[in-house]
Amino acid sequence: MTQQGVRWSADQVLALAPDAASRKAGSKLAAAGPWSATGSSPEGAVWGLCKGSGSTPYRTAVDVVGGSGSAGPAYKCSCPSRKFPCKHALGLLLLWSGGEASVPAGQAPDWAEEWLAGRRRAREKREAQPSGSPSGPADPEGAARRAERRAERITAGATDLEERLADLLRAGLVTAEQEGYGLWEETAARMVDAQAPGLASRVRELGAVPASGPGWPVRLLEECALLHLLDQGWLHRERLPDALSATVRTRVGLPSSPQGPPVRDEWLVLAQYDRTDPKLTTRRIWLHGAASGRTALLLSYGAAGRAPELTLPVGLVLDAELSVHPGTGGLRASLGEQFAPPTPTRVRPPGGTTAEASARYGEALRDDPWQESVPVTLDDVIPVPDGDSWQLADASGDTALPLAPAALSRPGLWRLVALSGGAPVTVFGECGHRGFTPLTAWPTGPADAVRLC
């Protein structure tokens, strides 16, 4: 049950928005003017009527708690918007974040109660299922045959890719610039046909390297070497240690299932951001366990134009179980049972120095050579300019981490600089071979987390 009066901040609510336009439209509806019959319950429900362009106001309700197997809010609105959540749900939650004077406690109206009751019944049904019920395929022999056929296709695709890479090196890297992106797109399409989406994704990335500026042949050679290493890992996977074999399977694009007992903890939401392409939106949510000390990554997906359903705004803490997937350093996890709704907190994760962050990335590469970055919290660092770039320098040392090129063009950089004002801050982000990407920051002293992504 939620604690009455524990409400999210406006920044946490806006983190739910599927895009910038929704944030702007939702903010306009954060005033009491268009709303009537608003209310909230101790169980985490919020509802209200929002005046629209028609004669009938839109009925909007939010289940802040979500449910077992579903973190974050669920939404219902009678408006025709296909965005998730719509501007009315965002506006209602922003109003609710202002306190009980804006959205008082009360009894849900019939239309909201009917929806909430349906969600409660669904939760109870899920929770009533035996925990030991079989979760594998109904036809294990058929599943094994399908897995074998897919492995054969991937092997054929990896073999073909090895020939393409060898041809490129024999002809010289300059041919990659002459042939353009079409060469790689055709090869990527073959990897898709081979049911190896991980290989297809890495091949597509090669197509952009020749246009990446001075020094591109070196970068292309490095990426080709990593792709060759992944190919060889797949073709000789039976000779690899179990953990590395699992990592190779994940990197080529095979799905994985959690293994081992779930880990229950108070999980602090460190960061949430989306990566989009024409077909898919991938949401990455970083969590840190207060007792276990484990950092975990949740992934959620949405079709093009729709935000993923899993949403956990930064600065919340969640009492829940996570189940870890094999491979990739044990970072990937799936969300299990929740024992309490997400609530705001000012707790921050323990951090280290920039030198320790670099060492941690080096150790990760030993177990997963294709790891682009690792999650890291830096304590007492100051953002300082470095020529045309920026870096995070240790306040009490002589080491620093350069910011990744992609971070330099984001507004989060200037938010971080303003938050610091020349003073040390705590920063969580991803540390990799391109540099450090800041995602969340905390100023010195007790204060809420500030999203940078």
XYZ file of N, CA, C and O in Angstrom, residues 66-238:
692
model
N 0.864 0.125 -9.997
C 1.098 -0.909 -11.005
C 0.633 -2.235 -10.469
O -0.450 -2.352 -9.925
N 1.465 -3.247 -10.537
C 1.057 -4.542 -10.014
C 2.186 -5.541 -10.123
O 3.269 -5.252 -10.603
N 1.921 -6.737 -9.643
C 2.915 -7.794 -9.688
C 3.354 -8.042 -11.113
O 2.560 -8.279 -11.993
N 4.657 -7.962 -11.335
C 5.176 -8.142 -12.680
C 5.103 -6.893 -13.518
O 5.460 -6.885 -14.676
N 4.608 -5.778 -12.936
C 4.493 -4.540 -13.701
C 4.884 -3.377 -12.808
O 4.151 -3.019 -11.904
N 6.057 -2.826 -13.036
C 6.489 -1.688 -12.241
C 6.013 -0.405 -12.877
O 5.972 -0.280 -14.083
N 5.696 0.564 -12.038
C 5.277 1.840 -12.577
C 3.788 1.896 -12.800
O 3.064 0.912 -12.658
N 3.297 3.060 -13.167
C 1.861 3.291 -13.242
C 1.182 2.588 -14.416
O 1.818 2.208 -15.392
N -0.136 2.445 -14.270
C -1.006 2.045 -15.377
C -2.002 3.184 -15.569
O -2.339 3.904 -14.624
N -2.482 3.366 -16.803
C -3.277 4.543 -17.129
C -4.582 4.153 -17.827
O -4.649 3.162 -18.551
N -5.589 4.992 -17.609
C -6.850 4.867 -18.336
C -7.371 6.271 -18.602
O -7.436 7.102 -17.686
N -7.695 6.553 -19.871
C -8.235 7.863 -20.225
C -9.194 7.688 -21.392
O -8.958 6.867 -22.291
N -10.273 8.447 -21.376
C -11.276 8.336 -22.441
C -10.934 9.191 -23.656
O -11.712 9.238 -24.609
N -9.770 9.840 -23.644
C -9.378 10.644 -24.798
C -8.918 9.731 -25.939
O -8.576 8.562 -25.715
N -8.872 10.232 -27.169
C -8.496 9.386 -28.308
C -6.991 9.259 -28.536
O -6.575 8.605 -29.494
N -6.171 9.845 -27.677
C -4.730 9.825 -27.900
C -4.188 8.398 -27.872
O -4.635 7.557 -27.076
N -3.196 8.150 -28.736
C -2.545 6.849 -28.765
C -1.216 6.863 -28.017
O -0.499 5.862 -28.001
N -0.889 7.993 -27.403
C 0.346 8.062 -26.637
C 0.132 7.447 -25.254
O -0.975 7.445 -24.715
N 1.200 6.961 -24.688
C 1.126 6.206 -23.439
C 2.264 6.646 -22.512
O 3.422 6.320 -22.776
N 1.953 7.442 -21.458
C 0.643 7.975 -21.081
C 0.287 9.209 -21.909
O 1.159 9.853 -22.487
N -0.998 9.533 -21.913
C -1.461 10.713 -22.640
C -1.203 11.971 -21.813
O -0.820 11.908 -20.642
N -1.441 13.136 -22.415
C -1.182 14.401 -21.720
C -2.094 14.579 -20.519
O -1.718 15.232 -19.537
N -3.301 14.003 -20.568
C -4.225 14.143 -19.435
C -3.711 13.373 -18.216
O -3.794 13.861 -17.081
N -3.171 12.155 -18.445
C -2.612 11.386 -17.336
C -1.403 12.100 -16.741
O -1.234 12.152 -15.517
N -0.563 12.675 -17.611
C 0.594 13.421 -17.103
C 0.153 14.646 -16.310
O 0.683 14.933 -15.232
N -0.825 15.380 -16.849
C -1.310 16.562 -16.145
C -1.909 16.213 -14.797
O -1.702 16.925 -13.799
N -2.663 15.106 -14.742
C -3.267 14.682 -13.478
C -2.193 14.323 -12.457
O -2.282 14.713 -11.279
N -1.165 13.606 -12.878
C -0.103 13.237 -11.947
C 0.706 14.457 -11.502
O 1.154 14.524 -10.357
N 0.900 15.412 -12.399
C 1.583 16.641 -11.997
C 0.764 17.403 -10.961
O 1.315 17.955 -9.993
N -0.543 17.422 -11.147
C -1.421 18.061 -10.168
C -1.341 17.326 -8.836
O -1.254 17.942 -7.765
N -1.347 16.001 -8.908
C -1.265 15.156 -7.708
C 0.059 15.360 -6.979
O 0.104 15.322 -5.734
N 1.142 15.604 -7.720
C 2.447 15.796 -7.085
C 2.491 17.068 -6.250
O 3.372 17.228 -5.404
N 1.541 17.980 -6.473
C 1.508 19.230 -5.727
C 1.004 19.107 -4.308
O 1.066 20.061 -3.540
N 0.449 17.929 -3.946
C -0.013 17.729 -2.582
C -1.511 17.551 -2.484
O -2.257 17.649 -3.463
N -1.971 17.283 -1.275
C -3.383 16.965 -1.057
C -4.290 18.153 -1.330
O -5.474 17.983 -1.618
N -3.776 19.360 -1.245
C -4.612 20.522 -1.539
C -5.039 20.529 -2.997
O -6.108 21.035 -3.340
N -4.203 19.944 -3.868
C -4.526 19.898 -5.292
C -5.387 18.691 -5.639
O -6.347 18.793 -6.394
N -5.032 17.536 -5.109
C -5.784 16.303 -5.347
C -6.027 15.650 -3.989
O -5.160 14.936 -3.476
N -7.170 15.860 -3.378
C -7.412 15.364 -2.025
C -7.696 13.862 -2.001
O -8.022 13.250 -3.024
N -7.578 13.282 -0.822
C -7.963 11.885 -0.639
C -9.480 11.774 -0.737
O -10.220 12.689 -0.374
N -9.931 10.648 -1.268
C -11.373 10.473 -1.406
C -11.727 9.090 -1.897
O -10.879 8.198 -2.007
N -13.014 8.906 -2.199
C -13.534 7.648 -2.702
C -13.607 7.708 -4.219
O -14.139 8.662 -4.784
N -13.070 6.698 -4.874
C -13.058 6.686 -6.335
C -14.472 6.608 -6.888
O -15.305 5.854 -6.381
N -14.784 7.363 -7.951
C -16.110 7.258 -8.585
C -16.269 5.888 -9.250
O -15.300 5.146 -9.448
N -17.491 5.568 -9.618
C -17.788 4.231 -10.149
C -16.941 3.885 -11.371
O -16.442 2.773 -11.505
N -16.781 4.850 -12.298
C -16.055 4.544 -13.528
C -14.586 4.230 -13.262
O -13.987 3.381 -13.935
N -14.003 4.923 -12.262
C -12.616 4.643 -11.908
C -12.505 3.372 -11.074
O -11.588 2.563 -11.270
N -13.461 3.175 -10.168
C -13.427 2.002 -9.310
C -13.574 0.720 -10.111
O -12.936 -0.293 -9.816
N -14.386 0.754 -11.160
C -14.562 -0.437 -11.997
C -13.235 -0.839 -12.651
O -12.880 -2.026 -12.697
N -12.512 0.147 -13.153
C -11.215 -0.138 -13.770
C -10.208 -0.618 -12.735
O -9.480 -1.597 -12.963
N -10.155 0.042 -11.578
C -9.222 -0.345 -10.527
C -9.525 -1.737 -9.995
O -8.614 -2.523 -9.722
N -10.828 -2.064 -9.866
C -11.208 -3.390 -9.386
C -10.753 -4.469 -10.367
O -10.305 -5.549 -9.958
N -10.870 -4.178 -11.655
C -10.399 -5.129 -12.656
C -8.905 -5.378 -12.544
O -8.416 -6.508 -12.694
N -8.147 -4.320 -12.278
C -6.707 -4.477 -12.110
C -6.389 -5.264 -10.843
O -5.471 -6.084 -10.830
N -7.152 -5.036 -9.769
C -6.922 -5.799 -8.541
C -7.184 -7.283 -8.768
O -6.430 -8.141 -8.295
N -8.264 -7.596 -9.486
C -8.572 -9.008 -9.755
C -7.461 -9.662 -10.573
O -7.080 -10.809 -10.330
N -6.936 -8.919 -11.566
C -5.858 -9.466 -12.388
C -4.601 -9.705 -11.553
O -3.907 -10.719 -11.721
N -4.303 -8.769 -10.635
C -3.139 -8.946 -9.768
C -3.307 -10.166 -8.874
O -2.392 -10.971 -8.699
N -4.504 -10.292 -8.279
C -4.755 -11.423 -7.379
C -4.662 -12.746 -8.124
O -4.165 -13.740 -7.585
N -5.114 -12.756 -9.373
C -5.043 -13.983 -10.160
C -3.595 -14.369 -10.435
O -3.213 -15.540 -10.339
N -2.761 -13.364 -10.792
C -1.360 -13.649 -11.037
C -0.663 -14.143 -9.772
O 0.126 -15.075 -9.793
N -0.959 -13.479 -8.643
C -0.294 -13.836 -7.397
C -0.746 -15.178 -6.868
O -0.037 -15.829 -6.101
N -1.957 -15.630 -7.287
C -2.477 -16.917 -6.829
C -1.882 -18.087 -7.585
O -2.013 -19.230 -7.154
N -1.214 -17.823 -8.706
C -0.604 -18.902 -9.464
C 0.546 -19.503 -8.670
O 1.339 -18.775 -8.077
N 0.654 -20.820 -8.641
C 1.739 -21.465 -7.879
C 3.104 -21.010 -8.383
O 3.339 -20.938 -9.583
N 3.977 -20.696 -7.427
C 5.301 -20.202 -7.813
C 6.118 -21.263 -8.517
O 7.030 -20.949 -9.280
N 5.779 -22.506 -8.304
C 6.541 -23.565 -8.944
C 5.921 -24.061 -10.225
O 6.313 -25.104 -10.747
N 4.929 -23.356 -10.758
C 4.280 -23.799 -11.978
C 5.260 -23.754 -13.132
O 6.117 -22.872 -13.202
N 5.171 -24.699 -14.049
C 6.129 -24.748 -15.152
C 6.034 -23.518 -16.026
O 4.955 -23.061 -16.367
N 7.204 -22.968 -16.396
C 7.238 -21.782 -17.242
C 7.868 -22.058 -18.588
O 7.984 -21.167 -19.408
N 8.308 -23.292 -18.810
C 8.965 -23.642 -20.058
C 7.948 -23.902 -21.149
O 6.730 -23.815 -20.952
N 8.389 -24.247 -22.334
C 7.499 -24.486 -23.453
C 6.657 -25.735 -23.244
O 7.095 -26.685 -22.594
N 5.447 -25.726 -23.803
C 4.562 -26.876 -23.673
C 5.127 -28.081 -24.403
O 4.849 -29.224 -24.045
N 5.907 -27.857 -25.434
C 6.495 -28.932 -26.226
C 8.005 -28.776 -26.204
O 8.595 -28.175 -27.112
N 8.681 -29.304 -25.184
C 10.132 -29.082 -25.072
C 10.912 -29.674 -26.240
O 11.920 -29.111 -26.655
N 10.455 -30.821 -26.773
C 11.173 -31.408 -27.902
C 11.059 -30.522 -29.135
O 12.039 -30.322 -29.876
N 9.855 -29.971 -29.377
C 9.687 -29.049 -30.496
C 10.518 -27.794 -30.327
O 11.114 -27.296 -31.293
N 10.570 -27.281 -29.085
C 11.377 -26.087 -28.817
C 12.853 -26.364 -29.063
O 13.587 -25.522 -29.593
N 13.303 -27.569 -28.685
C 14.706 -27.924 -28.905
C 15.025 -27.998 -30.399
O 16.095 -27.557 -30.837
N 14.078 -28.532 -31.191
C 14.307 -28.608 -32.640
C 14.368 -27.210 -33.250
O 15.212 -26.939 -34.116
N 13.478 -26.323 -32.794
C 13.504 -24.950 -33.320
C 14.791 -24.237 -32.945
O 15.371 -23.500 -33.752
N 15.247 -24.455 -31.710
C 16.503 -23.837 -31.277
C 17.684 -24.365 -32.099
O 18.596 -23.606 -32.450
N 17.666 -25.654 -32.413
C 18.743 -26.226 -33.214
C 18.753 -25.657 -34.626
O 19.815 -25.329 -35.169
N 17.547 -25.509 -35.217
C 17.475 -24.933 -36.561
C 17.949 -23.486 -36.564
O 18.640 -23.046 -37.486
N 17.590 -22.742 -35.522
C 18.045 -21.353 -35.463
C 19.557 -21.290 -35.311
O 20.223 -20.451 -35.935
N 20.117 -22.166 -34.484
C 21.567 -22.181 -34.320
C 22.258 -22.473 -35.645
O 23.306 -21.887 -35.959
N 21.678 -23.366 -36.447
C 22.254 -23.673 -37.757
C 22.216 -22.443 -38.661
O 23.178 -22.174 -39.396
N 21.111 -21.679 -38.623
C 21.023 -20.469 -39.448
C 22.055 -19.437 -39.008
O 22.690 -18.774 -39.836
N 22.199 -19.274 -37.683
C 23.168 -18.295 -37.180
C 24.580 -18.708 -37.584
O 25.406 -17.857 -37.974
N 24.869 -20.000 -37.507
C 26.192 -20.472 -37.909
C 26.458 -20.168 -39.383
O 27.550 -19.713 -39.756
N 25.445 -20.394 -40.221
C 25.603 -20.074 -41.645
C 25.817 -18.582 -41.842
O 26.658 -18.155 -42.653
N 25.073 -17.756 -41.097
C 25.236 -16.314 -41.205
C 26.591 -15.859 -40.719
O 27.239 -14.989 -41.338
N 27.074 -16.420 -39.602
C 28.381 -16.048 -39.071
C 29.501 -16.450 -40.040
O 30.483 -15.717 -40.222
N 29.354 -17.603 -40.677
C 30.347 -18.039 -41.659
C 30.395 -17.095 -42.857
O 31.461 -16.722 -43.352
N 29.208 -16.691 -43.317
C 29.129 -15.740 -44.426
C 29.742 -14.397 -44.039
O 30.452 -13.763 -44.825
N 29.486 -13.973 -42.816
C 30.031 -12.700 -42.345
C 31.560 -12.756 -42.274
O 32.240 -11.767 -42.603
N 32.108 -13.883 -41.864
C 33.569 -14.032 -41.839
C 34.156 -13.845 -43.232
O 35.201 -13.210 -43.404
N 33.483 -14.379 -44.241
C 33.963 -14.219 -45.619
C 33.901 -12.761 -46.051
O 34.817 -12.267 -46.730
N 32.826 -12.050 -45.645
C 32.707 -10.627 -45.989
C 33.837 -9.817 -45.356
O 34.423 -8.927 -45.995
N 34.136 -10.100 -44.091
C 35.203 -9.375 -43.406
C 36.563 -9.677 -44.045
O 37.395 -8.771 -44.209
N 36.787 -10.928 -44.410
C 38.051 -11.291 -45.047
C 38.190 -10.592 -46.404
O 39.277 -10.101 -46.759
N 37.095 -10.536 -47.169
C 37.127 -9.844 -48.463
C 37.472 -8.367 -48.284
O 38.230 -7.786 -49.075
N 36.902 -7.751 -47.245
C 37.157 -6.332 -46.984
C 38.640 -6.095 -46.690
O 39.250 -5.149 -47.211
N 39.219 -6.941 -45.866
C 40.627 -6.756 -45.505
C 41.540 -7.027 -46.691
O 42.572 -6.358 -46.852
N 41.193 -7.990 -47.526
C 42.023 -8.263 -48.706
C 41.982 -7.090 -49.688
O 42.995 -6.711 -50.279
N 40.793 -6.501 -49.855
C 40.650 -5.398 -50.816
C 41.131 -4.068 -50.252
O 41.416 -3.133 -51.009
N 41.208 -3.973 -48.938
C 41.619 -2.717 -48.316
C 40.424 -1.972 -47.753
O 39.329 -1.978 -48.340
N 40.625 -1.311 -46.619
C 39.526 -0.630 -45.935
C 38.955 0.521 -46.756
O 37.809 0.926 -46.556
N 39.738 1.057 -47.703
C 39.257 2.174 -48.495
C 38.021 1.781 -49.306
O 37.191 2.621 -49.649
N 37.872 0.481 -49.609
C 36.693 0.049 -50.375
C 35.411 0.263 -49.586
O 34.340 0.428 -50.175
N 35.509 0.251 -48.241
C 34.314 0.491 -47.423
C 33.787 1.895 -47.648
O 32.570 2.126 -47.665
N 34.696 2.863 -47.832
C 34.283 4.235 -48.091
C 33.725 4.375 -49.503
O 32.743 5.093 -49.731
N 34.303 3.662 -50.442
C 33.856 3.747 -51.838
C 32.494 3.098 -52.044
O 31.654 3.620 -52.774
N 32.256 1.974 -51.386
C 31.003 1.237 -51.597
C 29.847 1.838 -50.825
O 28.685 1.592 -51.155
N 30.141 2.594 -49.781
C 29.073 3.261 -49.037
C 28.295 2.333 -48.119
O 28.678 1.189 -47.869
N 27.178 2.844 -47.640
C 26.396 2.143 -46.625
C 25.714 0.896 -47.179
O 25.397 -0.032 -46.438
N 25.468 0.864 -48.489
C 24.748 -0.255 -49.081
C 25.417 -1.591 -48.844
O 24.754 -2.617 -48.665
N 26.759 -1.601 -48.846
C 27.497 -2.837 -48.594
C 27.100 -3.443 -47.255
O 26.834 -4.646 -47.149
N 27.048 -2.613 -46.224
C 26.755 -3.102 -44.878
C 25.273 -3.411 -44.699
O 24.926 -4.342 -43.971
N 24.418 -2.654 -45.346
C 22.984 -2.910 -45.215
C 22.629 -4.273 -45.810
O 21.809 -5.014 -45.247
N 23.253 -4.596 -46.934
C 23.002 -5.905 -47.538
C 23.474 -7.026 -46.611
O 22.792 -8.039 -46.420
N 24.652 -6.837 -46.015
C 25.180 -7.839 -45.096
C 24.307 -7.952 -43.852
O 24.043 -9.057 -43.350
N 23.840 -6.811 -43.345
C 22.968 -6.826 -42.171
C 21.670 -7.567 -42.470
O 21.153 -8.308 -41.624
N 21.140 -7.379 -43.670
C 19.916 -8.083 -44.052
C 20.125 -9.593 -44.030
O 19.244 -10.356 -43.636
N 21.313 -10.049 -44.432
C 21.617 -11.472 -44.385
C 21.655 -11.972 -42.946
O 21.252 -13.100 -42.655
N 22.151 -11.149 -42.029
C 22.184 -11.545 -40.623
C 20.763 -11.617 -40.047
O 20.471 -12.468 -39.200
N 19.891 -10.735 -40.505
C 18.491 -10.805 -40.076
C 17.871 -12.106 -40.572
O 17.162 -12.801 -39.831
N 18.139 -12.453 -41.827
C 17.633 -13.720 -42.365
C 18.189 -14.906 -41.583
O 17.527 -15.950 -41.468
N 19.395 -14.755 -41.055
C 20.018 -15.828 -40.274
C 19.535 -15.840 -38.825
O 20.025 -16.647 -38.028
N 18.582 -14.959 -38.484
C 18.023 -14.845 -37.130
C 19.096 -14.501 -36.099
O 19.100 -15.015 -34.982
N 20.009 -13.621 -36.499
C 21.059 -13.138 -35.602
C 20.981 -11.616 -35.514
O 21.814 -10.908 -36.084
N 19.972 -11.060 -34.809
C 19.807 -9.602 -34.776
C 20.977 -8.877 -34.133
O 21.250 -7.723 -34.462
N 21.690 -9.532 -33.223
C 22.845 -8.891 -32.614
C 23.954 -8.660 -33.622
O 24.584 -7.597 -33.647
N 24.191 -9.652 -34.480
C 25.180 -9.477 -35.539
C 24.727 -8.413 -36.533
O 25.528 -7.593 -36.996
N 23.433 -8.412 -36.863
C 22.898 -7.421 -37.808
C 23.100 -6.008 -37.287
O 23.485 -5.101 -38.028
N 22.869 -5.809 -36.000
C 23.019 -4.478 -35.418
C 24.469 -4.007 -35.483
O 24.741 -2.854 -35.837
N 25.404 -4.881 -35.179
C 26.817 -4.492 -35.201
C 27.271 -4.239 -36.629
O 28.106 -3.354 -36.883
N 26.749 -4.995 -37.593
C 27.108 -4.765 -38.993
C 26.618 -3.398 -39.449
O 27.330 -2.660 -40.135
N 25.396 -3.037 -39.081
C 24.864 -1.718 -39.476
C 25.725 -0.593 -38.916
O 25.901 0.444 -39.558
N 26.226 -0.776 -37.701
C 27.070 0.261 -37.102
C 28.354 0.474 -37.896
O 28.903 1.574 -37.928
N 28.835 -0.587 -38.550
C 30.042 -0.443 -39.368
C 29.827 0.537 -40.513
O 30.750 1.239 -40.924
N 28.583 0.584 -41.040
C 28.308 1.443 -42.178
C 28.491 2.912 -41.895
O 28.751 3.704 -42.813
N 28.381 3.316 -40.618
C 28.508 4.733 -40.273
C 29.946 5.137 -39.978
O 30.253 6.329 -39.909
N 30.851 4.174 -39.798
C 32.220 4.494 -39.398
C 32.971 5.307 -40.453
O 33.649 6.296 -40.119
N 32.913 4.969 -41.765
C 33.679 5.753 -42.744
C 33.299 7.231 -42.801
O 34.088 8.054 -43.268
N 32.109 7.573 -42.321
C 31.686 8.974 -42.323
C 31.866 9.636 -40.960
O 31.340 10.733 -40.728
N 32.617 8.997 -40.062
C 32.730 9.499 -38.687
C 33.892 10.460 -38.471
O 34.159 10.858 -37.343
N 34.613 10.831 -39.557
C 35.655 11.826 -39.403
C 37.054 11.244 -39.476
O 37.232 10.037 -39.728
N 38.053 12.085 -39.252
C 39.454 11.640 -39.345
C 39.725 10.440 -38.445
O 39.198 10.337 -37.337
N 40.548 9.537 -38.935
C 40.897 8.352 -38.166
C 39.922 7.210 -38.297
O 40.044 6.204 -37.585
N 38.966 7.327 -39.239
C 37.940 6.292 -39.339
C 38.494 4.920 -39.712
O 37.927 3.901 -39.259
N 39.592 4.791 -40.517
C 40.079 3.438 -40.814
C 40.487 2.651 -39.562
O 40.258 1.447 -39.476
N 41.091 3.346 -38.592
C 41.481 2.667 -37.356
C 40.245 2.190 -36.605
O 40.182 1.053 -36.112
N 39.227 3.061 -36.517
C 38.005 2.680 -35.810
C 37.298 1.532 -36.530
O 36.755 0.626 -35.891
N 37.294 1.569 -37.859
C 36.652 0.503 -38.605
C 37.377 -0.822 -38.378
O 36.733 -1.877 -38.209
N 38.702 -0.779 -38.373
C 39.470 -1.995 -38.139
C 39.181 -2.555 -36.740
O 39.047 -3.773 -36.559
N 39.072 -1.681 -35.759
C 38.771 -2.126 -34.392
C 37.404 -2.801 -34.331
O 37.248 -3.873 -33.718
N 36.406 -2.185 -34.964
C 35.054 -2.750 -34.928
C 34.987 -4.070 -35.705
O 34.288 -5.004 -35.296
N 35.717 -4.148 -36.811
C 35.760 -5.401 -37.576
C 36.408 -6.509 -36.742
O 35.970 -7.674 -36.791
N 37.441 -6.150 -35.983
C 38.106 -7.142 -35.137
C 37.158 -7.664 -34.061
O 37.119 -8.880 -33.783
N 36.378 -6.778 -33.452
C 35.422 -7.216 -32.438
C 34.332 -8.087 -33.052
O 33.889 -9.074 -32.440
N 33.899 -7.732 -34.249
C 32.880 -8.529 -34.915
C 33.442 -9.911 -35.283
O 32.754 -10.932 -35.146
N 34.687 -9.940 -35.742
C 35.349 -11.211 -36.038
C 35.457 -12.065 -34.770
O 35.219 -13.286 -34.796
N 35.794 -11.426 -33.653
C 35.902 -12.150 -32.384
C 34.557 -12.745 -31.977
O 34.485 -13.885 -31.488
N 33.471 -11.992 -32.195
C 32.140 -12.493 -31.857
C 31.759 -13.662 -32.770
O 31.196 -14.666 -32.314
N 32.068 -13.541 -34.053
C 31.836 -14.645 -34.989
C 32.546 -15.915 -34.528
O 31.965 -16.997 -34.477
N 33.827 -15.759 -34.211
C 34.598 -16.917 -33.788
C 34.093 -17.484 -32.465
O 34.106 -18.707 -32.245
N 33.651 -16.606 -31.583
C 33.073 -17.075 -30.326
C 31.855 -17.946 -30.560
O 31.673 -18.986 -29.906
N 30.993 -17.534 -31.506
C 29.809 -18.337 -31.814
C 30.198 -19.658 -32.474
O 29.677 -20.724 -32.101
N 31.108 -19.607 -33.435
C 31.470 -20.817 -34.170
C 32.201 -21.835 -33.292
O 32.233 -23.031 -33.616
N 32.772 -21.372 -32.166
C 33.478 -22.275 -31.253
C 32.912 -22.178 -29.834
O 33.637 -22.335 -28.852
N 31.637 -21.914 -29.737
C 31.008 -21.667 -28.433
C 31.089 -22.870 -27.499
O 31.108 -22.701 -26.266
N 31.139 -24.092 -28.065
C 31.184 -25.276 -27.209
C 32.515 -25.389 -26.466
O 32.625 -26.138 -25.487
